[in-house]
Amino acid sequence: MSLPSAVALNAWTGVGAAEGELRVDASKWGSRPGLAHSQQALPFAEPVDPADWAHRDVGYGVLLPDSDDPTLSAADKAAAKDAPAAVRDLLAARPGTPVVRWRADLDGRFLRRYFEDGSSQDPTIGLTKFGVGKGRLPRYLVIVGGPDVVPWSVQYALSTRHCVGRLPLADDELGNYVDALLSAWATADVDVTAPVVWDVDHGGGDITTLMRTTIAAPLAAALADPRLPGFTHITGAASSGAALLAALRAARPALLVTSSHGRTGPLDDAAAMRSTLGLPVDAAHADVALADLDSAVPAGAIWYSQACCSAGCDSVSHYTGLLAEGSTAHGVVSAVAGLGATVAPAASALLGRAGPVRAVLGHVEPTFDWTLRVPETGQGLGHEIVTALSSNLHFGQPIGLAFAAYREGIGELHTQWAGARQKLNAGDTSVRDTLTRLRLTAIDRQSLVLLGDPTVTLPALPGG
């Protein structure tokens, strides 16, 4: 299974799409370490409903950065005495919620739990039984803080087995979100029977065609159901920014799905790139402006954005050593990494405003054309996303659980990668291309992240 000579990214620089040749030694990139650990569900698990996050053997918890403040006792940390007021409000409203801590010196494999009796434990990520008692980790975890506080890598590692969201907010913005969460978006006016799918297809071999055929079009077919009479699908040449905004204002959808390039330029102006990072790019290659999205996306909506950097970016690109220098693809991932670990501005604005959305699902860094299909068969790999956004969400699954099958695939990809790596270690260099494909697909899949609380659900369908 040889590598193609070039790749395409779902990133728009302002003057063109990002693509480029691979480095001459790109096949060696796949054998690098750095994938999420292979994580298996423990045997003899108790038969509890995984959607019941309030059950003590499933569990919901808040993940905070640890503090080395000597005035804070273990009991203080267990009670989140150092946390923002909104977090303490959340803990008070959900009694028994454990506080879990991230520490840089735990090597990315463990988290820390403090207890009121002064003791502490360091449970292993991926191999610890679910629940809220001692020796356990909650299945549902919300990280409070941006990736500059708790790295994206922590979310990646946890999300293979846990239902993980992130609130990259502080101060009043965090309070806005927590207030809405605890009220179950009581004042939000959204229509669960009127989802909106907006997909751009530039044609001519552009990655947007593949994104439409593997995810957006099958999802539109699934949502064209009598129980969703208000469903709107905007596709092809009709996918202008104006059409998207008009549909949002008319339908007030509980679910919005966009599939497009994500804005990543201008590459030579970091401030300008930061202000528009990940914004959807329409059929005419124009950004859908953040101010317009902010005014049109209704409070209480869930937005799935299939676009480069729609969730944000990291300070070090995972794709260093893969892309040939001088290509637009290499230029994009390098320039984006130069912004540091950050959350896309649209996601931050929609989550933190008065009248926040329920959640934003998006990508850290780009999606690659390779990772959307199986090279040997041409099979598309979007079916688990389609199921998550259609059946799973519309029939009451918490958003963190709805994507469980998609995330479990990361472990399978790691298992395949480990097997191929053993062959390489034994001297079989023919597996290098396979290693690169598997590594890229696993990294791309883990970089789809949830911004918002993992327990949120869509409103119930009428008569459901």
CSV table of C-alpha atoms in Angstrom, one decimal:
chain,number,residue,atom,x,y,z
A,1,MET,CA,0.0,0.0,0.0
A,2,SER,CA,2.1,2.9,-1.3
A,3,LEU,CA,1.6,6.5,-0.3
A,4,PRO,CA,0.2,9.1,-2.8
A,5,SER,CA,2.6,11.7,-4.0
A,6,ALA,CA,0.6,14.6,-2.5
A,7,VAL,CA,-2.2,15.5,0.0
A,8,ALA,CA,-5.0,18.0,0.2
A,9,LEU,CA,-6.1,19.8,3.3
A,10,ASN,CA,-9.5,21.3,4.1
A,11,ALA,CA,-7.8,24.7,4.6
A,12,TRP,CA,-8.2,27.9,2.7
A,13,THR,CA,-5.4,30.4,2.8
A,14,GLY,CA,-7.4,33.3,1.3
A,15,VAL,CA,-5.8,32.8,-2.1
A,16,GLY,CA,-6.1,29.0,-2.6
A,17,ALA,CA,-6.6,25.6,-1.1
A,18,ALA,CA,-3.8,24.0,0.9
A,19,GLU,CA,-2.1,21.0,-0.8
A,20,GLY,CA,1.3,19.8,-1.4
A,21,GLU,CA,3.8,17.0,-2.1
A,22,LEU,CA,5.1,14.8,0.7
A,23,ARG,CA,8.7,14.9,1.8
A,24,VAL,CA,10.9,12.3,0.1
A,25,ASP,CA,11.2,10.5,3.5
A,26,ALA,CA,7.5,10.8,4.4
A,27,SER,CA,7.1,7.1,4.8
A,28,LYS,CA,9.4,7.2,7.8
A,29,TRP,CA,7.0,9.7,9.5
A,30,GLY,CA,4.5,7.0,10.2
A,31,SER,CA,6.8,5.0,12.4
A,32,ARG,CA,7.2,7.8,14.9
A,33,PRO,CA,5.6,7.3,18.3
A,34,GLY,CA,2.9,9.6,19.7
A,35,LEU,CA,-0.4,7.9,19.0
A,36,ALA,CA,-3.0,7.5,21.8
A,37,HIS,CA,-2.5,4.3,23.8
A,38,SER,CA,-4.6,1.4,22.8
A,39,GLN,CA,-7.4,1.3,25.3
A,40,GLN,CA,-9.8,-1.5,25.8
A,41,ALA,CA,-13.0,-1.5,27.9
A,42,LEU,CA,-12.4,-3.5,31.1
A,43,PRO,CA,-14.1,-6.9,31.3
A,44,PHE,CA,-17.0,-7.7,33.7
A,45,ALA,CA,-18.3,-4.1,33.6
A,46,GLU,CA,-21.5,-3.6,35.5
A,47,PRO,CA,-24.5,-3.4,33.2
A,48,VAL,CA,-25.4,0.3,33.7
A,49,ASP,CA,-26.6,2.5,30.9
A,50,PRO,CA,-23.6,4.5,29.6
A,51,ALA,CA,-25.9,7.4,28.8
A,52,ASP,CA,-26.7,7.7,32.6
A,53,TRP,CA,-23.9,10.0,33.5
A,54,ALA,CA,-25.3,10.7,36.9
A,55,HIS,CA,-25.0,6.9,37.9
A,56,ARG,CA,-22.1,6.5,40.3
A,57,ASP,CA,-20.7,3.6,38.2
A,58,VAL,CA,-20.6,5.8,35.1
A,59,GLY,CA,-19.9,9.2,36.6
A,60,TYR,CA,-19.4,12.9,35.6
A,61,GLY,CA,-16.4,14.9,36.7
A,62,VAL,CA,-14.7,18.2,36.2
A,63,LEU,CA,-11.0,18.2,35.1
A,64,LEU,CA,-8.9,21.2,36.3
A,65,PRO,CA,-5.2,22.0,36.2
A,66,ASP,CA,-3.5,21.1,39.4
A,67,SER,CA,-2.1,23.8,41.7
A,68,ASP,CA,1.1,23.8,43.6
A,69,ASP,CA,-0.1,26.5,46.0
A,70,PRO,CA,1.1,25.3,49.4
A,71,THR,CA,-1.9,26.8,51.2
A,72,LEU,CA,-4.2,24.5,49.4
A,73,SER,CA,-4.8,21.1,51.1
A,74,ALA,CA,-5.8,17.9,49.4
A,75,ALA,CA,-9.3,18.5,50.8
A,76,ASP,CA,-9.3,22.0,49.3
A,77,LYS,CA,-8.4,20.6,45.9
A,78,ALA,CA,-11.0,17.9,46.1
A,79,ALA,CA,-13.6,20.7,46.8
A,80,ALA,CA,-12.2,22.9,44.0
A,81,LYS,CA,-11.6,25.8,46.4
A,82,ASP,CA,-9.2,27.2,43.8
A,83,ALA,CA,-11.7,27.0,40.9
A,84,PRO,CA,-13.7,29.8,39.3
A,85,ALA,CA,-17.0,30.5,40.9
A,86,ALA,CA,-18.9,29.1,37.9
A,87,VAL,CA,-17.2,25.7,38.5
A,88,ARG,CA,-18.1,25.7,42.1
A,89,ASP,CA,-21.7,26.5,41.1
A,90,LEU,CA,-21.6,23.5,38.7
A,91,LEU,CA,-20.3,21.2,41.5
A,92,ALA,CA,-23.0,22.4,43.9
A,93,ALA,CA,-25.7,21.8,41.4
A,94,ARG,CA,-24.3,18.3,40.6
A,95,PRO,CA,-23.5,16.9,44.1
A,96,GLY,CA,-20.9,14.1,44.2
A,97,THR,CA,-19.1,15.3,41.1
A,98,PRO,CA,-15.4,14.4,41.5
A,99,VAL,CA,-12.7,17.0,40.7
A,100,VAL,CA,-9.9,15.5,38.6
A,101,ARG,CA,-6.5,17.2,38.2
A,102,TRP,CA,-4.0,17.4,35.3
A,103,ARG,CA,-0.3,17.7,36.1
A,104,ALA,CA,2.4,18.1,33.6
A,105,ASP,CA,4.7,15.8,35.6
A,106,LEU,CA,2.3,12.8,35.3
A,107,ASP,CA,3.6,12.2,31.8
A,108,GLY,CA,0.3,12.3,30.0
A,109,ARG,CA,-0.6,8.8,31.3
A,110,PHE,CA,-2.2,9.6,34.7
A,111,LEU,CA,-4.5,12.1,36.3
A,112,ARG,CA,-4.7,13.0,40.0
A,113,ARG,CA,-7.6,12.8,42.3
A,114,TYR,CA,-7.5,14.3,45.8
A,115,PHE,CA,-9.9,13.3,48.6
A,116,GLU,CA,-11.4,15.0,51.6
A,117,ASP,CA,-9.4,12.7,53.9
A,118,GLY,CA,-6.1,14.1,52.6
A,119,SER,CA,-5.2,11.2,50.4
A,120,SER,CA,-4.7,11.2,46.6
A,121,GLN,CA,-4.5,8.8,43.7
A,122,ASP,CA,-3.1,8.8,40.2
A,123,PRO,CA,-5.5,6.7,38.1
A,124,THR,CA,-4.3,5.6,34.7
A,125,ILE,CA,-6.0,7.2,31.6
A,126,GLY,CA,-7.7,4.5,29.6
A,127,LEU,CA,-7.3,1.6,32.1
A,128,THR,CA,-9.3,2.8,35.1
A,129,LYS,CA,-12.8,1.6,35.9
A,130,PHE,CA,-15.5,4.2,35.3
A,131,GLY,CA,-17.3,5.8,38.3
A,132,VAL,CA,-17.0,8.3,41.0
A,133,GLY,CA,-15.6,6.2,43.9
A,134,LYS,CA,-12.0,5.9,44.9
A,135,GLY,CA,-9.9,4.1,42.3
A,136,ARG,CA,-12.1,5.2,39.5
A,137,LEU,CA,-12.4,7.9,36.9
A,138,PRO,CA,-15.7,9.3,35.6
A,139,ARG,CA,-16.7,8.3,32.1
A,140,TYR,CA,-17.9,11.9,31.4
A,141,LEU,CA,-15.3,14.6,32.0
A,142,VAL,CA,-15.4,18.3,31.2
A,143,ILE,CA,-12.0,20.1,31.0
A,144,VAL,CA,-12.2,23.6,32.2
A,145,GLY,CA,-9.6,25.8,30.5
A,146,GLY,CA,-8.1,26.3,27.1
A,147,PRO,CA,-5.3,24.1,25.6
A,148,ASP,CA,-2.8,26.6,27.0
A,149,VAL,CA,-3.9,25.4,30.4
A,150,VAL,CA,-4.7,21.7,29.8
A,151,PRO,CA,-3.1,20.5,26.6
A,152,TRP,CA,-5.1,19.1,23.6
A,153,SER,CA,-3.1,15.9,24.1
A,154,VAL,CA,-4.9,15.3,27.4
A,155,GLN,CA,-8.3,15.5,25.6
A,156,TYR,CA,-7.1,13.3,22.9
A,157,ALA,CA,-5.9,10.6,25.3
A,158,LEU,CA,-9.1,10.7,27.3
A,159,SER,CA,-11.5,10.8,24.5
A,160,THR,CA,-10.6,7.3,23.1
A,161,ARG,CA,-12.5,5.8,26.0
A,162,HIS,CA,-14.1,8.6,28.0
A,163,CYS,CA,-16.8,11.1,26.9
A,164,VAL,CA,-14.8,14.4,27.1
A,165,GLY,CA,-15.7,18.0,26.4
A,166,ARG,CA,-13.9,21.2,27.1
A,167,LEU,CA,-15.0,24.6,28.3
A,168,PRO,CA,-12.2,27.0,27.0
A,169,LEU,CA,-13.8,29.9,28.9
A,170,ALA,CA,-13.2,32.0,32.0
A,171,ASP,CA,-15.0,34.7,34.0
A,172,ASP,CA,-18.4,35.9,32.7
A,173,GLU,CA,-18.2,33.7,29.6
A,174,LEU,CA,-17.7,30.6,31.8
A,175,GLY,CA,-20.6,31.7,33.9
A,176,ASN,CA,-22.8,32.2,30.9
A,177,TYR,CA,-22.3,28.6,29.8
A,178,VAL,CA,-22.7,27.0,33.2
A,179,ASP,CA,-25.9,28.9,33.8
A,180,ALA,CA,-27.3,27.7,30.5
A,181,LEU,CA,-26.1,24.2,31.2
A,182,LEU,CA,-27.7,24.0,34.6
A,183,SER,CA,-31.0,25.4,33.2
A,184,ALA,CA,-30.9,22.9,30.4
A,185,TRP,CA,-31.1,25.9,28.0
A,186,ALA,CA,-34.6,26.7,29.3
A,187,THR,CA,-34.8,29.9,27.4
A,188,ALA,CA,-33.3,28.7,24.2
A,189,ASP,CA,-35.6,28.8,21.1
A,190,VAL,CA,-34.4,26.1,18.8
A,191,ASP,CA,-36.3,23.6,16.6
A,192,VAL,CA,-35.0,20.0,16.9
A,193,THR,CA,-37.1,19.1,13.8
A,194,ALA,CA,-35.3,21.6,11.6
A,195,PRO,CA,-31.6,20.7,11.3
A,196,VAL,CA,-29.5,22.5,8.8
A,197,VAL,CA,-26.7,20.9,6.7
A,198,TRP,CA,-24.6,23.3,4.6
A,199,ASP,CA,-21.9,21.7,2.4
A,200,VAL,CA,-19.5,23.3,0.0
A,201,ASP,CA,-18.2,21.4,-3.1
A,202,HIS,CA,-15.6,23.2,-5.2
A,203,GLY,CA,-15.2,20.2,-7.5
A,204,GLY,CA,-12.1,19.5,-9.6
A,205,GLY,CA,-10.6,17.2,-7.2
A,206,ASP,CA,-10.8,19.6,-4.2
A,207,ILE,CA,-11.1,17.9,-0.8
A,208,THR,CA,-14.5,19.5,-0.3
A,209,THR,CA,-16.0,17.0,-2.8
A,210,LEU,CA,-14.7,14.1,-0.8
A,211,MET,CA,-16.0,15.7,2.5
A,212,ARG,CA,-19.5,16.1,0.9
A,213,THR,CA,-19.7,12.6,-0.5
A,214,THR,CA,-18.4,10.8,2.7
A,215,ILE,CA,-20.1,12.8,5.4
A,216,ALA,CA,-22.4,15.7,4.4
A,217,ALA,CA,-24.4,13.9,1.7
A,218,PRO,CA,-25.0,10.7,3.7
A,219,LEU,CA,-26.0,12.8,6.7
A,220,ALA,CA,-28.4,14.8,4.6
A,221,ALA,CA,-30.0,11.5,3.4
A,222,ALA,CA,-30.3,10.3,7.0
A,223,LEU,CA,-31.9,13.6,8.2
A,224,ALA,CA,-34.4,13.6,5.3
A,225,ASP,CA,-36.9,11.9,7.6
A,226,PRO,CA,-40.6,12.7,8.3
A,227,ARG,CA,-39.8,13.3,11.9
A,228,LEU,CA,-37.6,16.2,10.9
A,229,PRO,CA,-40.0,18.1,8.6
A,230,GLY,CA,-38.0,21.3,8.8
A,231,PHE,CA,-34.7,19.9,7.6
A,232,THR,CA,-32.8,22.2,5.3
A,233,HIS,CA,-29.9,21.0,3.0
A,234,ILE,CA,-27.9,23.7,1.2
A,235,THR,CA,-25.3,22.2,-1.2
A,236,GLY,CA,-23.2,22.9,-4.2
A,237,ALA,CA,-23.3,26.3,-5.9
A,238,ALA,CA,-26.1,27.4,-3.5
A,239,SER,CA,-23.8,27.1,-0.5
A,240,SER,CA,-23.1,30.8,0.0
A,241,GLY,CA,-22.6,32.4,3.3
A,242,ALA,CA,-25.8,34.4,2.8
A,243,ALA,CA,-27.8,31.2,2.3
A,244,LEU,CA,-26.4,29.7,5.4
A,245,LEU,CA,-27.2,32.8,7.5
A,246,ALA,CA,-30.7,33.0,6.1
A,247,ALA,CA,-31.4,29.3,6.8
A,248,LEU,CA,-30.1,29.7,10.4
A,249,ARG,CA,-32.4,32.7,11.0
A,250,ALA,CA,-35.4,31.1,9.4
A,251,ALA,CA,-35.1,27.6,10.9
A,252,ARG,CA,-33.4,28.2,14.2
A,253,PRO,CA,-32.0,24.7,14.1
A,254,ALA,CA,-31.0,22.7,17.1
A,255,LEU,CA,-28.4,21.0,14.9
A,256,LEU,CA,-26.1,22.8,12.4
A,257,VAL,CA,-23.7,20.9,10.3
A,258,THR,CA,-21.2,22.7,8.0
A,259,SER,CA,-18.7,21.1,5.6
A,260,SER,CA,-16.2,23.3,3.9
A,261,HIS,CA,-12.6,24.6,4.0
A,262,GLY,CA,-11.6,26.4,7.1
A,263,ARG,CA,-9.9,29.7,6.9
A,264,THR,CA,-6.2,29.7,7.7
A,265,GLY,CA,-4.8,32.7,6.0
A,266,PRO,CA,-3.2,35.1,5.5
A,267,LEU,CA,-0.1,32.9,6.4
A,268,ASP,CA,2.1,36.0,6.8
A,269,ASP,CA,-0.1,37.8,9.3
A,270,ALA,CA,-0.5,36.0,12.5
A,271,ALA,CA,-3.0,38.4,14.1
A,272,ALA,CA,-5.3,38.4,11.1
A,273,MET,CA,-5.1,34.6,10.8
A,274,ARG,CA,-5.9,34.2,14.5
A,275,SER,CA,-9.0,36.4,14.2
A,276,THR,CA,-10.5,34.3,11.4
A,277,LEU,CA,-9.0,30.8,12.1
A,278,GLY,CA,-11.3,28.0,11.2
A,279,LEU,CA,-14.2,30.1,9.8
A,280,PRO,CA,-16.2,28.2,7.1
A,281,VAL,CA,-15.4,29.2,3.5
A,282,ASP,CA,-18.4,29.3,1.2
A,283,ALA,CA,-18.8,28.3,-2.5
A,284,ALA,CA,-17.4,31.6,-3.6
A,285,HIS,CA,-14.3,31.2,-1.4
A,286,ALA,CA,-15.5,33.9,1.0
A,287,ASP,CA,-15.4,33.6,4.8
A,288,VAL,CA,-18.6,33.4,6.7
A,289,ALA,CA,-17.8,36.3,9.0
A,290,LEU,CA,-17.7,35.6,12.8
A,291,ALA,CA,-20.0,38.5,13.6
A,292,ASP,CA,-22.6,37.1,11.2
A,293,LEU,CA,-22.3,33.6,12.6
A,294,ASP,CA,-22.6,35.0,16.1
A,295,SER,CA,-25.8,36.8,15.3
A,296,ALA,CA,-27.4,33.9,13.3
A,297,VAL,CA,-26.5,30.7,15.2
A,298,PRO,CA,-29.3,30.3,17.8
A,299,ALA,CA,-28.7,29.8,21.5
A,300,GLY,CA,-28.9,26.1,22.4
A,301,ALA,CA,-27.7,24.8,19.1
A,302,ILE,CA,-25.1,22.2,18.5
A,303,TRP,CA,-22.7,23.0,15.6
A,304,TYR,CA,-20.6,20.3,13.9
A,305,SER,CA,-18.0,22.1,11.7
A,306,GLN,CA,-16.0,19.9,9.3
A,307,ALA,CA,-13.3,22.3,8.5
A,308,CYS,CA,-9.6,22.9,9.1
A,309,CYS,CA,-9.0,24.4,12.5
A,310,SER,CA,-12.7,24.8,13.3
A,311,ALA,CA,-11.8,23.9,16.9
A,312,GLY,CA,-8.4,25.5,17.0
A,313,CYS,CA,-4.8,24.7,16.7
A,314,ASP,CA,-1.8,23.4,18.7
A,315,SER,CA,1.6,24.9,19.3
A,316,VAL,CA,3.4,22.0,17.6
A,317,SER,CA,1.9,20.5,14.4
A,318,HIS,CA,1.5,16.7,14.4
A,319,TYR,CA,2.5,16.8,10.8
A,320,THR,CA,6.0,18.0,11.1
A,321,GLY,CA,8.2,15.7,9.0
A,322,LEU,CA,5.3,14.6,6.7
A,323,LEU,CA,4.8,17.5,4.3
A,324,ALA,CA,7.3,18.8,1.8
A,325,GLU,CA,8.7,22.3,2.6
A,326,GLY,CA,7.5,24.9,0.1
A,327,SER,CA,4.0,23.4,-0.4
A,328,THR,CA,0.9,25.3,0.7
A,329,ALA,CA,0.0,22.4,3.0
A,330,HIS,CA,3.4,22.7,4.8
A,331,GLY,CA,3.0,26.5,5.0
A,332,VAL,CA,-0.5,26.1,6.5
A,333,VAL,CA,0.4,23.7,9.3
A,334,SER,CA,3.6,25.6,10.1
A,335,ALA,CA,1.8,29.0,10.2
A,336,VAL,CA,-1.1,27.7,12.3
A,337,ALA,CA,1.3,26.1,14.8
A,338,GLY,CA,2.9,29.5,15.1
A,339,LEU,CA,-0.3,30.8,16.7
A,340,GLY,CA,0.3,28.5,19.7
A,341,ALA,CA,-2.3,26.3,21.4
A,342,THR,CA,-5.6,28.1,21.0
A,343,VAL,CA,-9.3,27.7,20.4
A,344,ALA,CA,-10.9,28.9,17.2
A,345,PRO,CA,-12.6,32.3,17.7
A,346,ALA,CA,-16.0,31.3,16.5
A,347,ALA,CA,-16.2,28.4,19.0
A,348,SER,CA,-15.1,30.6,21.9
A,349,ALA,CA,-17.6,33.3,21.0
A,350,LEU,CA,-20.6,31.0,20.6
A,351,LEU,CA,-19.9,29.1,23.8
A,352,GLY,CA,-19.2,32.1,26.0
A,353,ARG,CA,-21.8,34.6,24.9
A,354,ALA,CA,-25.0,35.3,26.7
A,355,GLY,CA,-27.3,32.7,25.2
A,356,PRO,CA,-24.5,30.2,24.4
A,357,VAL,CA,-24.7,27.2,22.1
A,358,ARG,CA,-24.8,23.8,23.6
A,359,ALA,CA,-21.6,22.6,21.9
A,360,VAL,CA,-19.2,23.0,19.0
A,361,LEU,CA,-17.6,19.9,17.4
A,362,GLY,CA,-14.6,20.7,15.3
A,363,HIS,CA,-11.0,19.8,14.3
A,364,VAL,CA,-7.7,20.8,15.7
A,365,GLU,CA,-5.5,21.3,12.7
A,366,PRO,CA,-6.7,20.1,9.3
A,367,THR,CA,-8.4,17.0,7.9
A,368,PHE,CA,-6.6,15.2,5.2
A,369,ASP,CA,-8.1,13.7,2.1
A,370,TRP,CA,-6.4,10.3,2.8
A,371,THR,CA,-8.2,9.9,6.1
A,372,LEU,CA,-11.7,10.0,4.7
A,373,ARG,CA,-11.6,6.7,2.9
A,374,VAL,CA,-9.9,3.3,2.9
A,375,PRO,CA,-7.2,3.3,0.2
A,376,GLU,CA,-7.5,-0.3,-0.7
A,377,THR,CA,-11.3,-0.3,-1.3
A,378,GLY,CA,-12.3,3.4,-1.6
A,379,GLN,CA,-14.7,2.9,1.3
A,380,GLY,CA,-15.7,6.2,2.9
A,381,LEU,CA,-15.1,6.6,6.6
A,382,GLY,CA,-17.8,9.0,7.6
A,383,HIS,CA,-20.5,6.5,8.6
A,384,GLU,CA,-19.9,6.8,12.3
A,385,ILE,CA,-20.1,10.6,12.2
A,386,VAL,CA,-23.3,10.3,10.3
A,387,THR,CA,-24.8,8.0,12.9
A,388,ALA,CA,-23.6,10.2,15.7
A,389,LEU,CA,-25.2,13.3,14.3
A,390,SER,CA,-28.5,11.6,13.2
A,391,SER,CA,-29.7,8.7,15.2
A,392,ASN,CA,-27.6,9.0,18.3
A,393,LEU,CA,-28.1,12.7,19.0
A,394,HIS,CA,-31.8,12.8,17.9
A,395,PHE,CA,-32.7,9.9,20.1
A,396,GLY,CA,-31.3,11.3,23.3
A,397,GLN,CA,-27.7,10.3,23.6
A,398,PRO,CA,-25.4,12.8,25.4
A,399,ILE,CA,-23.2,14.4,22.9
A,400,GLY,CA,-20.0,12.9,24.5
A,401,LEU,CA,-21.4,9.4,24.1
A,402,ALA,CA,-22.9,9.9,20.6
A,403,PHE,CA,-19.4,9.8,19.1
A,404,ALA,CA,-18.1,6.8,21.1
A,405,ALA,CA,-18.0,4.4,18.1
A,406,TYR,CA,-16.0,7.0,16.1
A,407,ARG,CA,-13.5,7.4,18.9
A,408,GLU,CA,-13.1,3.7,19.6
A,409,GLY,CA,-11.7,3.4,16.1
A,410,ILE,CA,-8.6,5.3,17.3
A,411,GLY,CA,-7.7,2.3,19.5
A,412,GLU,CA,-8.2,-0.1,16.5
A,413,LEU,CA,-6.0,2.1,14.3
A,414,HIS,CA,-3.3,2.1,17.1
A,415,THR,CA,-3.5,-1.7,17.3
A,416,GLN,CA,-3.0,-2.0,13.5
A,417,TRP,CA,-0.1,0.5,13.7
A,418,ALA,CA,1.5,-1.4,16.6
A,419,GLY,CA,1.4,-4.6,14.6
A,420,ALA,CA,2.9,-2.9,11.5
A,421,ARG,CA,5.6,-1.3,13.7
A,422,GLN,CA,6.6,-4.8,15.0
A,423,LYS,CA,7.2,-5.8,11.4
A,424,LEU,CA,9.3,-2.8,10.8
A,425,ASN,CA,11.3,-3.5,14.0
A,426,ALA,CA,11.9,-7.0,12.5
A,427,GLY,CA,13.3,-5.5,9.4
A,428,ASP,CA,10.3,-5.3,7.0
A,429,THR,CA,10.6,-1.8,5.6
A,430,SER,CA,7.8,-2.4,3.2
A,431,VAL,CA,5.3,-1.4,6.0
A,432,ARG,CA,6.5,2.2,6.2
A,433,ASP,CA,3.8,3.5,3.9
A,434,THR,CA,1.2,1.6,5.9
A,435,LEU,CA,2.5,3.0,9.2
A,436,THR,CA,2.3,6.6,7.8
A,437,ARG,CA,-1.3,6.1,6.6
A,438,LEU,CA,-2.4,4.5,9.9
A,439,ARG,CA,-0.7,7.2,12.0
A,440,LEU,CA,-2.2,10.0,10.0
A,441,THR,CA,-5.7,8.5,10.1
A,442,ALA,CA,-5.5,8.0,13.9
A,443,ILE,CA,-4.2,11.6,14.5
A,444,ASP,CA,-6.9,13.0,12.3
A,445,ARG,CA,-9.6,11.1,14.1
A,446,GLN,CA,-8.4,12.0,17.6
A,447,SER,CA,-8.2,15.7,16.6
A,448,LEU,CA,-12.0,15.9,16.3
A,449,VAL,CA,-12.8,17.5,19.7
A,450,LEU,CA,-15.9,18.5,21.6
A,451,LEU,CA,-16.1,22.0,23.0
A,452,GLY,CA,-18.8,22.1,25.5
A,453,ASP,CA,-20.1,19.8,28.2
A,454,PRO,CA,-20.2,16.1,27.2
A,455,THR,CA,-23.6,15.6,29.0
A,456,VAL,CA,-25.6,17.9,26.8
A,457,THR,CA,-28.4,16.5,24.6
A,458,LEU,CA,-30.6,17.8,21.9
A,459,PRO,CA,-34.1,18.6,22.9
A,460,ALA,CA,-36.5,15.6,22.6
A,461,LEU,CA,-38.2,15.0,19.3
A,462,PRO,CA,-42.0,15.7,19.5
A,463,GLY,CA,-43.8,12.6,20.6
A,464,GLY,CA,-40.5,10.9,21.5
